[in-house]
């Protein structure tokens, strides 16, 4: 059980209506138990197409996971394709029907519609994994030691099926080891010197642990991977080794568990007991959302203000009207005053502000779209920067700018 | 030129590190000129794998677009695979090299690194489309009337290449018609009665216009599609027909151009000259971001408050301390007071508030994760609702709740 192939079924993805996020989730979960996704087929809801994709996938890997094509309003072509591929028939499965009835009763839908009843029909050779968050069951087929799982397409249903049922099932059946990973972010030390400094530690690592170096810009990421049967033990082992590593390079380590910039920020703020707030204009809440996307952020994020209208910047954030009149609302000066007002309003160590025009369409001040000024204020020091990204679409702009500000802030905090 | 196949190249997508958003963008753009994506292959960066995918793709469609596998730090396996597939060689292209030199000079990177120079090597039979936002060129190969475009993987580079260069090129070369679409959202009238009411109008539609009915919950979406050579004329034609349709069902139409709920909200607020503000706790800025993701939202969105810390809910939003003490911070009463405070702070017709626990990890008040109370306040009327979604991951929770609130608000506004 080494290679998996994913098959995403559904015209809504091919037509550009929906972005496929299931594949990403499944690939990540499989990676944690040492299974690599070698290919993804995204195909339309046609019986022949599905059968062809299954045949190709079985040539490439031992495990196939299909998502989509099992809804109550569809023709259930996926089920038919699977039955045909495995020379099987579709029949009513009593256990699945009872599960479905209970599921719908609990939701107050006492009469089972005919089209829902059809969802309890599955290939007779299949093993059913009941879906606790939707009406389409998950089916498993087995042939020559290879497995096919067929899941519905709704991400809220896919996630628990994969995490709570399929991954534990695969681990049990194939005695798969867990793989736990920690990322240690190191700055301010060249890779070669870092390697020398930690050489003894690296050589003394237990056999089931592996270290790799990933340089990213001015940062070196050390990836420490542990492989073993018991997840809890692995995590303890990783923590133990990191505790041995830290004294060697303590001043250069900015984060020891996470890779995403907002999670690195979380580690730094928590470690140093710093608090933060935001005052946004053109990023429209994206900056706050990025910060609060980290679980536990309520410990350091006190709150934020989205001051879209100029008068709210003046009233609530105490930006001076004269500053707006003299420099326009999209200016270094307004960004700076927003950050100051924000810091006072929320009483935080750090405040971040943005003012700009995300476009398309010109801002009220007539400046070109794609311009943003942002201020990072730490205690009584502050830096204001400008970005000009006219080629970005609105949401990309909001996202890019927010990401950049958090990166800059992390950079400032670690260089202090 | 009817069917396209996309090939996404890159281990970062197969490993679950990155979500593929390029395919979605490309599929949408191709749909607008009548080209349907019939399959997407997501594959790893190996020469044989790439050649096999190209061979399969050419059997399925007339147009192949690959993204990824062209970066300066890669082995450029995509280029090699393409050259091998088309029995071609790779050589330095002077025009591409000059473009690259200019590109890097404008960015102040005067010395062209060797690995950047390599990016100007392309298959000799290829036609190059210069990349104005990155260093990897886009290459086109042609064989038996079929086309292959190879693009870099960075979305900011893919979007302008597709929109400004490839789509116009395809239209010109294959005399492809534009397809323009408008979605008219209709509520409060059953589909059959709607069909009777607009029958005469539908029968009188010009030949290049087509109407389809898409019932979604309590809403019927009328999709009006126009097909023709000139995009501007098509849009005028669509607008003209919608103006004829409106008097027939005026009271039932809630939006005439867009499909997404935040854009429908935009139309309603703009039409009725209403203003809105937000006060968020557990949605952490996502609700504001969803509203401001619409271009022109500054006309009706005055601003928002993210009151993560309880004391900020009290200080800035004027939630009463007694209310928090008596009912806890995650309560109907706090949601209601937040909405009232928000409306007063921003002086808007409408205010929205959320208070809850996004999880994982318990909130400060000890309530279970996944609970949220939200208030929709319109003038001096308000409704507070509760949602309990413990199975959603943090970001999904923030997104789901925000979406639900906007849907509820649209529902309230159209039923008034």
Tab-separated table of C-alpha atoms in Angstrom, chain A residues 183-187 219 250-276 291 294-297 299-301 349-350 376 378 405-416:
chain	number	residue	atom	x	y	z
A	183	UNK	CA	9.047	21.972	11.142
A	184	UNK	CA	11.658	24.072	12.929
A	185	UNK	CA	12.111	27.485	11.325
A	186	UNK	CA	15.607	28.886	11.694
A	187	UNK	CA	16.778	32.371	10.698
A	219	UNK	CA	14.840	31.106	6.467
A	250	UNK	CA	18.059	28.966	20.513
A	251	UNK	CA	18.488	32.540	19.275
A	252	UNK	CA	17.897	31.514	15.681
A	253	UNK	CA	14.746	29.458	16.073
A	254	UNK	CA	11.524	31.337	15.351
A	255	UNK	CA	9.068	28.451	15.378
A	256	UNK	CA	9.169	24.774	16.223
A	257	UNK	CA	5.963	23.285	14.981
A	258	UNK	CA	4.326	25.033	12.125
A	259	UNK	CA	5.111	26.112	8.638
A	260	UNK	CA	2.480	28.677	7.703
A	261	UNK	CA	3.418	32.275	8.381
A	262	UNK	CA	0.289	32.962	10.468
A	263	UNK	CA	1.160	29.978	12.662
A	264	UNK	CA	4.748	31.123	13.021
A	265	UNK	CA	3.369	34.500	14.083
A	266	UNK	CA	1.164	32.681	16.595
A	267	UNK	CA	4.191	30.937	18.115
A	268	UNK	CA	6.206	34.148	18.398
A	269	UNK	CA	3.359	36.173	19.905
A	270	UNK	CA	2.472	33.426	22.376
A	271	UNK	CA	6.093	32.883	23.370
A	272	UNK	CA	6.725	36.604	23.912
A	273	UNK	CA	3.263	37.308	25.376
A	274	UNK	CA	2.557	40.026	22.804
A	275	UNK	CA	-0.902	41.149	21.704
A	276	UNK	CA	-2.061	42.372	18.317
A	291	UNK	CA	-4.656	35.853	11.958
A	294	UNK	CA	-5.112	29.904	13.890
A	295	UNK	CA	-6.704	28.023	16.739
A	296	UNK	CA	-5.917	29.769	20.028
A	297	UNK	CA	-5.526	33.197	18.392
A	299	UNK	CA	-5.035	34.687	23.372
A	300	UNK	CA	-3.108	37.359	21.442
A	301	UNK	CA	-5.554	38.831	18.918
A	349	UNK	CA	1.514	45.849	21.717
A	350	UNK	CA	1.275	45.529	17.970
A	376	UNK	CA	3.271	47.784	11.242
A	378	UNK	CA	5.221	47.648	17.520
A	405	UNK	CA	2.100	42.139	6.124
A	406	UNK	CA	2.282	39.072	8.368
A	407	UNK	CA	5.578	38.071	6.734
A	408	UNK	CA	6.999	41.558	7.306
A	409	UNK	CA	5.829	41.512	10.909
A	410	UNK	CA	7.475	38.149	11.546
A	411	UNK	CA	10.628	39.498	9.919
A	412	UNK	CA	10.623	42.547	12.212
A	413	UNK	CA	9.925	40.511	15.332
A	414	UNK	CA	12.753	38.070	14.724
A	415	UNK	CA	15.296	40.746	13.810
A	416	UNK	CA	14.646	42.723	16.998
